[in-house]
Coordinates of C-alpha atoms in Angstrom, one line a residue:
Chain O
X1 CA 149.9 106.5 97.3
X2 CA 148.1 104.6 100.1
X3 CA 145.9 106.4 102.7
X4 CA 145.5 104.8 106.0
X5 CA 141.9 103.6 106.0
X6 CA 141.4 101.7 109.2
X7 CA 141.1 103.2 112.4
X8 CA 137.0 104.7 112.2
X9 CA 135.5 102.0 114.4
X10 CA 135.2 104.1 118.0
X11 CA 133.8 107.0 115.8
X12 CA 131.5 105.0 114.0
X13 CA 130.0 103.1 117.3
X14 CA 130.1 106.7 119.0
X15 CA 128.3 108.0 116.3
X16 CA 125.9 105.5 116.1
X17 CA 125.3 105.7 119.6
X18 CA 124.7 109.2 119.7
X19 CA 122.4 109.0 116.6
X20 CA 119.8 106.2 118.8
X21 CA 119.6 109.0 121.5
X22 CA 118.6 111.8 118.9
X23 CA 116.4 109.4 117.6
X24 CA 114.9 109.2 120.6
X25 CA 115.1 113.1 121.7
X26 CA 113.9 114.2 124.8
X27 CA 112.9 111.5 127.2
X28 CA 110.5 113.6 128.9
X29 CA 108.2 113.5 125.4
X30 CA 106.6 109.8 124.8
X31 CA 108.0 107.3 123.0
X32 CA 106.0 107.2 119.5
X33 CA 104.6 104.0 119.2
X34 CA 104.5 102.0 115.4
X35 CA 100.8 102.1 115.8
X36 CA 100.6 105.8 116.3
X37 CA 102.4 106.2 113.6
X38 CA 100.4 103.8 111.4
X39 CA 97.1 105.2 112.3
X40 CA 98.2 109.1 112.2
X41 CA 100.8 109.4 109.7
X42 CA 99.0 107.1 107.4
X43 CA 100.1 108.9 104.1
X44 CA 103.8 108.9 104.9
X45 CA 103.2 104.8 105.6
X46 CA 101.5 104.7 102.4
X47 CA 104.5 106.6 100.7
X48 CA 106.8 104.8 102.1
X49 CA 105.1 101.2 101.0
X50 CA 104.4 102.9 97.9
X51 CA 108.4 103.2 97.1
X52 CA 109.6 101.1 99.2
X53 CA 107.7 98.8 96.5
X54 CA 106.3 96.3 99.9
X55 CA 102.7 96.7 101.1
X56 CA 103.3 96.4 104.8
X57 CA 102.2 99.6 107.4
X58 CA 103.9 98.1 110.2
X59 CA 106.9 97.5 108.9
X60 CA 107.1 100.6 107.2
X61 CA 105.7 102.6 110.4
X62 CA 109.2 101.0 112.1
X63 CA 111.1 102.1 108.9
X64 CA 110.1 106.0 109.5
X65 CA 110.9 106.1 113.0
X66 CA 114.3 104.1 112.5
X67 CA 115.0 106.8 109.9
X68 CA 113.9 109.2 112.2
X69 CA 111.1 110.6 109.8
X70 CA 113.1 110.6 106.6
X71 CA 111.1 108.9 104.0
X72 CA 113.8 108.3 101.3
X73 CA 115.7 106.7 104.4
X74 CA 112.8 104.7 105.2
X75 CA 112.1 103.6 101.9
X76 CA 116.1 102.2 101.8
X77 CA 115.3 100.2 104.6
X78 CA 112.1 98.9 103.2
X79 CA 114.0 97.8 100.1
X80 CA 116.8 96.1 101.9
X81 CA 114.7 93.9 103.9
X82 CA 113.0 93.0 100.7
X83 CA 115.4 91.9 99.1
X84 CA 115.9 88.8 101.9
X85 CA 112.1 87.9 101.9
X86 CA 111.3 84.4 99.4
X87 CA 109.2 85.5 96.6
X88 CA 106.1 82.8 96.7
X89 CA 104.8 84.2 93.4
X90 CA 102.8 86.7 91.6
X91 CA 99.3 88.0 92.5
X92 CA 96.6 87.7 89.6
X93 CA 96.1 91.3 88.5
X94 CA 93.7 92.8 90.8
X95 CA 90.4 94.0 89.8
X96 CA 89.9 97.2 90.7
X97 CA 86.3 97.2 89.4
X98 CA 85.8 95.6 92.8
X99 CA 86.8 98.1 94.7
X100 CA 85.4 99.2 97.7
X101 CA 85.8 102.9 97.1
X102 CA 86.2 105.3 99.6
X103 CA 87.0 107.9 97.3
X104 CA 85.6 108.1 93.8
X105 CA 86.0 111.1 91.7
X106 CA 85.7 112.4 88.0
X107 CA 86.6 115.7 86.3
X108 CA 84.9 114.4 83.2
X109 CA 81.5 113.1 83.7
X110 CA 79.7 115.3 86.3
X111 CA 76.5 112.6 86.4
X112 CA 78.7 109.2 86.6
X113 CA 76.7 106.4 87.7
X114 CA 78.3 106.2 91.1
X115 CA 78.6 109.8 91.7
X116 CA 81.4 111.9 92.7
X117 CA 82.3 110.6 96.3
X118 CA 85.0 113.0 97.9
X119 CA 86.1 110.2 100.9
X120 CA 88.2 111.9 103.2
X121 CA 90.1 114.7 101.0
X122 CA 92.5 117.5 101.9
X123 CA 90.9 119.5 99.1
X124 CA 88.5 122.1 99.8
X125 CA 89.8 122.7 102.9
X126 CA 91.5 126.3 103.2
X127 CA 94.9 125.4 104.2
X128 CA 95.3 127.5 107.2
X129 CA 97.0 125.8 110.0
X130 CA 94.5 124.5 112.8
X131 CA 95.8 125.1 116.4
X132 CA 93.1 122.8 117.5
X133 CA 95.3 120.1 116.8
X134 CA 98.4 121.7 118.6
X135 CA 96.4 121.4 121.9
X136 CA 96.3 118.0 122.8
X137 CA 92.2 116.9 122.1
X138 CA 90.2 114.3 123.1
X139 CA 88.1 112.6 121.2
X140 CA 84.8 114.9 121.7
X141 CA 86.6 117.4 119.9
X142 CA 86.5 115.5 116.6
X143 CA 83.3 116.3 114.6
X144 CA 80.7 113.7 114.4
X145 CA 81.4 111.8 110.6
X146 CA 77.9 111.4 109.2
X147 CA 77.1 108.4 107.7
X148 CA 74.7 107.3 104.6
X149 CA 73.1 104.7 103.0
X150 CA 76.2 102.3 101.8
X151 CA 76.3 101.3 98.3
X152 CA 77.0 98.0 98.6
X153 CA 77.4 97.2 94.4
X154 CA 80.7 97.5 92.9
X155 CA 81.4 101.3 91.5
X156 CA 81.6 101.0 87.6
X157 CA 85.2 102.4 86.3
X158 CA 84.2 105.6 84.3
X159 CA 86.3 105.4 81.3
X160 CA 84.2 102.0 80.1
X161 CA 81.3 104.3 79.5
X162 CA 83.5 106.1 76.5
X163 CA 84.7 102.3 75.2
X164 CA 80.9 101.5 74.1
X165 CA 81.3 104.8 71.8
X166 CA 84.6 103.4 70.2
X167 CA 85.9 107.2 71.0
X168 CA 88.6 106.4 73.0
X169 CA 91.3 103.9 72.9
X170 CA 90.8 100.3 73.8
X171 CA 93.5 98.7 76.5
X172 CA 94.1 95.4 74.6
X173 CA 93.8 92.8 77.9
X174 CA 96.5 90.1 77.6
X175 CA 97.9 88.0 80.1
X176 CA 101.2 88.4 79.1
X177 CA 104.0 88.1 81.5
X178 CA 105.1 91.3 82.2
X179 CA 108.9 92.0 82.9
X180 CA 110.2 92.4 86.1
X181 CA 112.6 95.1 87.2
X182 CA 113.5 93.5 90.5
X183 CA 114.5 90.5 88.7
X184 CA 116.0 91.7 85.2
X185 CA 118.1 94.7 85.0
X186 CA 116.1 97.4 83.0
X187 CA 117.1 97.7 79.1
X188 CA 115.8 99.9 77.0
X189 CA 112.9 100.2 75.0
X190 CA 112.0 99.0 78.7
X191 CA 108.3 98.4 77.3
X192 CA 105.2 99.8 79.3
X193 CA 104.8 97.3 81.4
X194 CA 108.4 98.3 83.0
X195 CA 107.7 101.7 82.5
X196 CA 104.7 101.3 85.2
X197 CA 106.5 99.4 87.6
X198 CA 109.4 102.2 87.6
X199 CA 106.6 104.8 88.0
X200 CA 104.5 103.7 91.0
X201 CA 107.6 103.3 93.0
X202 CA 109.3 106.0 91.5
X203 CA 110.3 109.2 93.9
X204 CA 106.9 111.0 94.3
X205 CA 108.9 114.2 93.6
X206 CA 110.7 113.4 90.4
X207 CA 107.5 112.0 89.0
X208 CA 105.5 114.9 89.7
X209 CA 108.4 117.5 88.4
X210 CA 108.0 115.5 85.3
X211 CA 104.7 115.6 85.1
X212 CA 104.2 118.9 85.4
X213 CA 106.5 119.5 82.9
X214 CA 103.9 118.0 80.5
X215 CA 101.5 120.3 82.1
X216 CA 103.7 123.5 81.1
X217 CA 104.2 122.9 77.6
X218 CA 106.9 120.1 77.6
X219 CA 105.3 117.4 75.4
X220 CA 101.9 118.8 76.3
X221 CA 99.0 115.8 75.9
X222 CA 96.3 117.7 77.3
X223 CA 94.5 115.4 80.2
X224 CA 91.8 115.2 82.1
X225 CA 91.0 113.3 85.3
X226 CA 88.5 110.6 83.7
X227 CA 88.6 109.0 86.9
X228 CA 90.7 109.1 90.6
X229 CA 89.3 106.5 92.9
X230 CA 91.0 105.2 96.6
X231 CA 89.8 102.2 98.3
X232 CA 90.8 98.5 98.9
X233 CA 90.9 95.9 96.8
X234 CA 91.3 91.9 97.4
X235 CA 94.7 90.3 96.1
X236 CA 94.5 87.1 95.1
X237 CA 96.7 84.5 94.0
X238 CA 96.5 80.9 92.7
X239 CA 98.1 78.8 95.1
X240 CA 100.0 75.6 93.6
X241 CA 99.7 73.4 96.3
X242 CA 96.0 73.7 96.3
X243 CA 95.4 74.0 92.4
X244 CA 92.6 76.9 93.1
X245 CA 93.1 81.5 94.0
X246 CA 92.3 82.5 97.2
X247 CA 92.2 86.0 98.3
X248 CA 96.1 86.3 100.0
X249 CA 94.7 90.1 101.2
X250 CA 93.4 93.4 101.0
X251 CA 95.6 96.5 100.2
X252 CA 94.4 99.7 99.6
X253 CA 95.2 101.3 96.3
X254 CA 94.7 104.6 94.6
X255 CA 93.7 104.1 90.7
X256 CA 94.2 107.3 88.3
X257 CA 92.6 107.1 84.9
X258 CA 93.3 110.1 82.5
X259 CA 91.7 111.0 79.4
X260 CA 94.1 112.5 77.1
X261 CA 93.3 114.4 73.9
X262 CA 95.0 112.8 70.4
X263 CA 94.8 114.9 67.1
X264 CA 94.8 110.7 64.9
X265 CA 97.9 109.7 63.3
X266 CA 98.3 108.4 59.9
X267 CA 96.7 104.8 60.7
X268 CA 94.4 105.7 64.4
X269 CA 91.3 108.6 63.5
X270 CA 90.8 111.4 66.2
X271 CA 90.4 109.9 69.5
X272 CA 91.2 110.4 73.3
X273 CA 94.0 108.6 75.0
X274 CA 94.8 107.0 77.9
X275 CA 97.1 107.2 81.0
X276 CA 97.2 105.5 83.5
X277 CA 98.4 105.5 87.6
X278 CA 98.2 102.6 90.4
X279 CA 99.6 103.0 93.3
X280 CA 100.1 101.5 96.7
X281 CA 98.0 103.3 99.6
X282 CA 95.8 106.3 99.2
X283 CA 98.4 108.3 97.0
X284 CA 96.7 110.5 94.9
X285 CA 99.5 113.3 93.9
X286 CA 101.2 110.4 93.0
X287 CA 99.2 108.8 91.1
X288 CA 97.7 111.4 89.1
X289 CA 101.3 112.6 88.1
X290 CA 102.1 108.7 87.0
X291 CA 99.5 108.6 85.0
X292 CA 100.6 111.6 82.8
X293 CA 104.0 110.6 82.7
X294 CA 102.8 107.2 81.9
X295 CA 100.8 109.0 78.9
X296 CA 104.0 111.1 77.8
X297 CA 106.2 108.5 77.1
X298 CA 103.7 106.2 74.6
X299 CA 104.3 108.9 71.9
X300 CA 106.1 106.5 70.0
X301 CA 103.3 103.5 70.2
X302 CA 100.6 106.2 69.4
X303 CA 102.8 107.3 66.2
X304 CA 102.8 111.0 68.1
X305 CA 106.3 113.1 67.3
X306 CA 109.3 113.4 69.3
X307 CA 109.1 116.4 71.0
X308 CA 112.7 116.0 72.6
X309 CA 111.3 116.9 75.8
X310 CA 112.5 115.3 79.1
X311 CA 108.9 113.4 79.7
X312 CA 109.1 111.8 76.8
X313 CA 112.8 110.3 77.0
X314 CA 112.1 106.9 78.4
X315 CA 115.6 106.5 79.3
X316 CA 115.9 109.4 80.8
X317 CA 112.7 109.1 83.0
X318 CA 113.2 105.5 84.2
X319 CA 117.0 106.3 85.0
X320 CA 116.2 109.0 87.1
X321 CA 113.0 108.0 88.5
X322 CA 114.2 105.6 91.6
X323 CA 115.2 107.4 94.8
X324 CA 117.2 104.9 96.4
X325 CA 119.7 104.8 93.4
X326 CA 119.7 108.1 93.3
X327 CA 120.9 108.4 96.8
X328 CA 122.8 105.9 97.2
X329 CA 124.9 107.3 93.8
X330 CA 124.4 111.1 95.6
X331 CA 125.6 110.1 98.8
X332 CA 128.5 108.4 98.2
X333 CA 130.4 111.0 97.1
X334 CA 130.3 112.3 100.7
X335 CA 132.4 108.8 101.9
X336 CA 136.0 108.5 102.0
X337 CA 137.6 109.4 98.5
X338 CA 140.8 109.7 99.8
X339 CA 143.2 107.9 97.5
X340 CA 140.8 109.2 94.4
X341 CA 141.7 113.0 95.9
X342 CA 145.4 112.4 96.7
X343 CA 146.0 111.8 92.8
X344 CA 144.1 114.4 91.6
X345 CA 145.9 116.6 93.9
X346 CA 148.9 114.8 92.7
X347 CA 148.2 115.3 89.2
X348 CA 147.0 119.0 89.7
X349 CA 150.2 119.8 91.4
X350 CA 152.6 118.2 88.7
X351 CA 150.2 120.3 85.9
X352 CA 150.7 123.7 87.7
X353 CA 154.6 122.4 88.2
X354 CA 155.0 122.0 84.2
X355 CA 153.1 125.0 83.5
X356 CA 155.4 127.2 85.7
X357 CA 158.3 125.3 84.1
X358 CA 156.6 126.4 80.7
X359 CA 156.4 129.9 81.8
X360 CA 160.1 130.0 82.9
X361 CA 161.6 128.7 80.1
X362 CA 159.4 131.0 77.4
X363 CA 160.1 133.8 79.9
X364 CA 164.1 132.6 79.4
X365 CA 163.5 132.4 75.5
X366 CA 162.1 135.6 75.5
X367 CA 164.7 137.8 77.4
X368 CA 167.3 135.6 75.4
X369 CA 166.2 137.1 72.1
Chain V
X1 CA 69.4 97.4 101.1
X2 CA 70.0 93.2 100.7
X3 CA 72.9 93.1 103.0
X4 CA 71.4 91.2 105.5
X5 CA 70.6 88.2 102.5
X6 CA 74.3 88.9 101.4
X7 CA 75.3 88.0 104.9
X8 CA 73.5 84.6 104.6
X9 CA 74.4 83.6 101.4
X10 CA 78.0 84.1 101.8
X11 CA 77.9 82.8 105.2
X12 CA 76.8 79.2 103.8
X13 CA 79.2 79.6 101.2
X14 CA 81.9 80.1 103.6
X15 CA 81.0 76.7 105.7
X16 CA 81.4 74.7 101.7
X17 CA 84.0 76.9 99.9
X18 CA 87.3 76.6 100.9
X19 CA 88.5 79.4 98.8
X20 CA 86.3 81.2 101.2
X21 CA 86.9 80.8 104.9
X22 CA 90.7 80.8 103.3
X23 CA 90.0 83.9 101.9
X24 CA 88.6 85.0 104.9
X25 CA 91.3 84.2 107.2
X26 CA 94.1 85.5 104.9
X27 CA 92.6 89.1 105.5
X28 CA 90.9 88.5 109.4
X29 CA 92.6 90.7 112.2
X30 CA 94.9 88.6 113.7
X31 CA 94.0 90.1 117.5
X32 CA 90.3 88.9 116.7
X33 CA 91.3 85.9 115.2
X34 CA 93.9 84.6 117.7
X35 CA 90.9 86.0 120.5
X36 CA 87.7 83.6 118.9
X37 CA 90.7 80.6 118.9
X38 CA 91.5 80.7 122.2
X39 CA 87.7 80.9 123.2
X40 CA 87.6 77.5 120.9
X41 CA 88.1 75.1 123.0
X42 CA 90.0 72.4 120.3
X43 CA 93.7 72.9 119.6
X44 CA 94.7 69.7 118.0
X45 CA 98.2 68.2 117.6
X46 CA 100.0 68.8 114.3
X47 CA 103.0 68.1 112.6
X48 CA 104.8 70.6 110.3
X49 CA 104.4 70.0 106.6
X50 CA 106.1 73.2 105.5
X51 CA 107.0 75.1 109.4
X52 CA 105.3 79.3 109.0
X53 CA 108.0 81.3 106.7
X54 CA 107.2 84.6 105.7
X55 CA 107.9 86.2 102.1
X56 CA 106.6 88.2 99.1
X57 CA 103.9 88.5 96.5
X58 CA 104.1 90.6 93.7
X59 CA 101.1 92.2 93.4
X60 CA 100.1 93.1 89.9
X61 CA 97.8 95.1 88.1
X62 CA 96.5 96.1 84.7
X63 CA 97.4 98.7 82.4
X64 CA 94.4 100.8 82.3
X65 CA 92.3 98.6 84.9
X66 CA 91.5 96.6 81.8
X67 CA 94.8 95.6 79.7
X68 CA 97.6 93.8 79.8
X69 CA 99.5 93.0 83.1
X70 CA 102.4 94.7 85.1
X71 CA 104.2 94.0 88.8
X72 CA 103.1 97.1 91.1
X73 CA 105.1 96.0 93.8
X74 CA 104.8 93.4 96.4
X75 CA 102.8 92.4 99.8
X76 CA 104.1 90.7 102.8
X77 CA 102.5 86.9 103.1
X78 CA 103.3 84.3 105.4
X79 CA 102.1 80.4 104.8
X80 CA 102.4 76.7 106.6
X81 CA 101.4 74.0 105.7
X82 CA 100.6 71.4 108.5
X83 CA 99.2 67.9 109.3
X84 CA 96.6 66.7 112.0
X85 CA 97.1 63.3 113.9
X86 CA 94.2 62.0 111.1
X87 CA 96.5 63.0 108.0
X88 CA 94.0 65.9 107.2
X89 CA 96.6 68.6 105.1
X90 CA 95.8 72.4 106.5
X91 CA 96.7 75.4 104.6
X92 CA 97.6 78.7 105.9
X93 CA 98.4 82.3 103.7
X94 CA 97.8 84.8 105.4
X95 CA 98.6 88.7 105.1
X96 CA 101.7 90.0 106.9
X97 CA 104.6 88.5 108.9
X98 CA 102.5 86.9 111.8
X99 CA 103.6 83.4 112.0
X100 CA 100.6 82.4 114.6
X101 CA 98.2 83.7 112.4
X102 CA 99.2 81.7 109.9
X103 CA 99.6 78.5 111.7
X104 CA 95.8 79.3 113.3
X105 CA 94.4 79.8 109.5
X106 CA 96.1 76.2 109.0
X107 CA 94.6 74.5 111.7
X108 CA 91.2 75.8 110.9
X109 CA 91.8 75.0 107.4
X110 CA 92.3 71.4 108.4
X111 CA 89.5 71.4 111.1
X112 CA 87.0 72.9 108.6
X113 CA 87.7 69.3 106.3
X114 CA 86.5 67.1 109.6
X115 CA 83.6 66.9 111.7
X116 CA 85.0 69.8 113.8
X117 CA 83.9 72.1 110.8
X118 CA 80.0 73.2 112.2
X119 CA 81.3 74.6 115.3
X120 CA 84.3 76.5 113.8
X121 CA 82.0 78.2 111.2
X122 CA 79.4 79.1 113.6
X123 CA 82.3 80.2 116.3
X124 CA 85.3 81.7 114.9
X125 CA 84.3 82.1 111.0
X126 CA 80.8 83.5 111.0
X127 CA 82.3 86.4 113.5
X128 CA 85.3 87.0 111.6
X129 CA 83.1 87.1 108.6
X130 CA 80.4 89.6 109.9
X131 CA 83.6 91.8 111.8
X132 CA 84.5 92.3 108.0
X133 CA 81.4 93.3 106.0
X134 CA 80.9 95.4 109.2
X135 CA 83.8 97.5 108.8
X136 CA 83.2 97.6 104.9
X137 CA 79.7 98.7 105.6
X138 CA 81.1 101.0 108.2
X139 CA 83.6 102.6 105.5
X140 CA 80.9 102.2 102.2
X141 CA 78.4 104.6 104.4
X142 CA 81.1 107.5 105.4
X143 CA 81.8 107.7 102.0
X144 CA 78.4 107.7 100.9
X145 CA 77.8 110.8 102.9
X146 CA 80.8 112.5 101.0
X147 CA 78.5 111.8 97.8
X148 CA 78.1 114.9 96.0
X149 CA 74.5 116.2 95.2
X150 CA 74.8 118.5 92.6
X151 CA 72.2 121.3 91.7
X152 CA 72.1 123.5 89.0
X153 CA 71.5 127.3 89.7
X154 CA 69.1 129.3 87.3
X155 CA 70.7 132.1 86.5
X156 CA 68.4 135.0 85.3
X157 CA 69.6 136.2 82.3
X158 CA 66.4 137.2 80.4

């Protein structure tokens, strides 16, 4: 059966229409601006970039207030505009070794050359809601930030402290081409490399249900914070024409290192484990919660047993990880189905029809007898 | 504290290296750079080599800070490439979708390869230079005032 299909356009301009005016909301209330929301909704930019997969505030500040404040939104329209940018290549890995930190934390070592710097941190604040910031302040209302000596050195990453001892596992550096899922559809065993990619632009949400499914008792690997540090680092890439790396930018990052506890296997004695978490902007949930998933699903590399639990199933993980397929799969089920409907209806109609046809004629067999 | 000798040292480097003062313009603000050009008072004529086109960069990283590669996602860049009337070749990649700024980190980049290069260094990349460790210096000491001081408490237990 064919359904009429045309005929939506008015609605759809009208809609549209409509939807730029709510977007808006009341004209009386200042426009937001893309700096405002850049400089004072920082961490929804830096979610946004962070799974939108593209390092850019502005443009992701005019992603959330397209989308009106809906992240998953705005991350859809981060990812369609990347998809029409030229790639000019790939970054040399950064060194975060040269970070300039502004956080820099460790629930392992209490003395880490270093020291424990808590940067500008929700924690340790008591979560009550502060009506100063309901009135509208001005800037003397903001307490003074106090200031110290800078360290001006790099901040040595934590973890390389336990390599000297041989007591934890060594990260094999390569410079092996990793794969690409923007380029290569994902096939599984997808491979860590793949696996990390998938998690740092994963859906904040799914990654930290799964990881807290480790937490609870679903493939538990005990782990530790070795290190959490938030900064920026340089990016730097070789450039072709030139034949020499220079520094293309500065993007801030937020670098989870866990240490996970590892009973051996039948080839590796008792040591600890690692995990790992990078992500774009100051994203620590995130991060943190990469790095366990990223830990749960190396059983097999480490020779650990399959557990069968949902943090350990890499195809389960990396197929559910990205929100924008997830949505866009979700979603559509809410557009026009209408010749899919018509024959089930169709169908369901000449079922009940037979049945009832059954029915009549055992009912005539029966009073027949 | 040697930040002050840091200052000098990479402030000559910057008038030898060009890795450096492109470095440095890649990650300048653009509102400060385009400012200290228009205070310069050279704009030579060019012709397009490659005309300012924005795109991507996969940024990568490494497994464990240490290990083997993978893509973390990508950065906006844009880049030109240009010619002055004296065939000197400028390059400019710069962060973000700002097609001036790029075609300003070009012209410097040529200028910096001709006489022109003493006043640009002391004029637009010397600034742009100190604006930077400024604000790192700036960020490094807030966080150093979040530096934890532990201290043990005695407890009296005998």
């Amino acid at each position: 059966m064919y359904v009429a299909v045309k005929g939506g356009e008015r609605a759809i301009d009208n809609a549209h229409a409509w939807l730029a005016e709510e977007r808006r909301g009341d004209t009386s209330i200042a426009e937001l601006s893309l700096a405002q929301i850049r400089e004072q909704l920082g961490l929804a930019v830096n979610r946004v970039m962070a799974e939108g997969s593209l390092y850019d505030p502005d443009l992701a500040a005019l992603a959330i207030k397209q989308a009106r404040g809906d992240l998953i939104e705005a991350i859809f329209l981060i990812r369609a505009y990347r998809t029409t940018l030229p790639r000019f290549g790939a970054s040399d890995p950064v060194d975060t070794g040269r970070m300039s930190c502004d956080r820099r934390i460790s629930a392992t070592f209490k003395d880490a050359p270093g020291g424990q710097v808590l940067g500008p941190t929700f924690d340790y604040t008591h979560r009550l809601l502060d009506f100063k910031l309901a009135a509208e302040s001005d800037r003397e209302d903001l307490p003074e930030t106090q200031t110290a000596e800078p360290r001006s050195e790099d901040t040595p990453h934590i973890l390389s402290f336990l390599d000297g001892e041989n007591i934890i596992e060594q990260e094999p550096r390569t410079d092996a081409e990793p794969g690409d899922l923007t380029r290569e559809p994902m096939s599984f065993p997808a491979g860590r490399a793949v696996r990390l990619q998938s998690l740092t632009r994963g859906d904040e949400g799914f990654i930290l249900g799964m990881a807290y499914s480790t937490q609870r008792g679903y493939a538990r690997n005990h782990a530790f914070v070795g290190e959490l540090r938030i900064g920026s680092v340089p990016v730097e890439m070789e450039i072709p024409e030139l034949g020499f790396a220079i520094e293309i930018g500065e993007i801030e990052l937020t670098e989870c290192e866990t240490v996970n506890q590892f009973k051996g296997s039948k080839t590796v004695p008792p040591q600890f484990t690692r995990g790992y978490g990078l992500v774009f902007g100051q994203s620590e949930r995130k991060s943190i919660a990469m790095a366990l998933v990223d830990r749960a699903l190396r059983w097999e590399e480490l020779g650990e047993d399959n557990l069968g639990a949902p943090a350990q199933d890499e195809e389960f993980v990396l197929s559910h990880a990205d929100n924008i397929q997830a949505t866009g799969f979700l979603e559509h089920i809410k557009l026009p189905h209408y010749v899919d409907f018509q024959s089930e209806l169709e169908l369901v109609r000449k079922l009940r029809r037979e049945a009832a046809e059954l029915a009549e004629q055992m009912a005539a067999r029966e009073a027949a007898q | 504290m040697t930040n002050e000798n840091d200052m000098t040292a990479s402030g000559a480097e910057l008038r030898q290296s060009r890795k450096s003062w492109m470095s440095l313009l890649a990650t300048a603000d653009e509102a400060r750079l385009r400012d200290l050009w228009a205070g310069f008072d050279r704009n030579p004529d060019h012709s397009w080599l490659r005309a300012p086109e924005a795109g991507g960069v996969m940024v990568r990283g490494r497994m464990g800070a240490a290990g083997a590669p993978f893509n973390l996602g990508e950065m906006t860049v844009t880049r030109c490439a240009l010619t002055l009337a004296d065939g000197t070749v400028g390059h400019g990649y710069v962060q973000g979708r700002s097609k001036a700024k790029a075609e300003i980190a070009a012209k410097i980049d040529a200028m910096m390869q001709t006489d022109a290069a003493d006043d640009l260094h002391r004029t637009i990349l010397v600034p742009l230079l100190k604006a930077k460790e400024d604000h790192r210096m700036q960020r490094a000491a807030k966080a150093a005032a979040t530096k934890v001081d532990f201290f043990t408490m005695v407890r009296g237990e005998d």
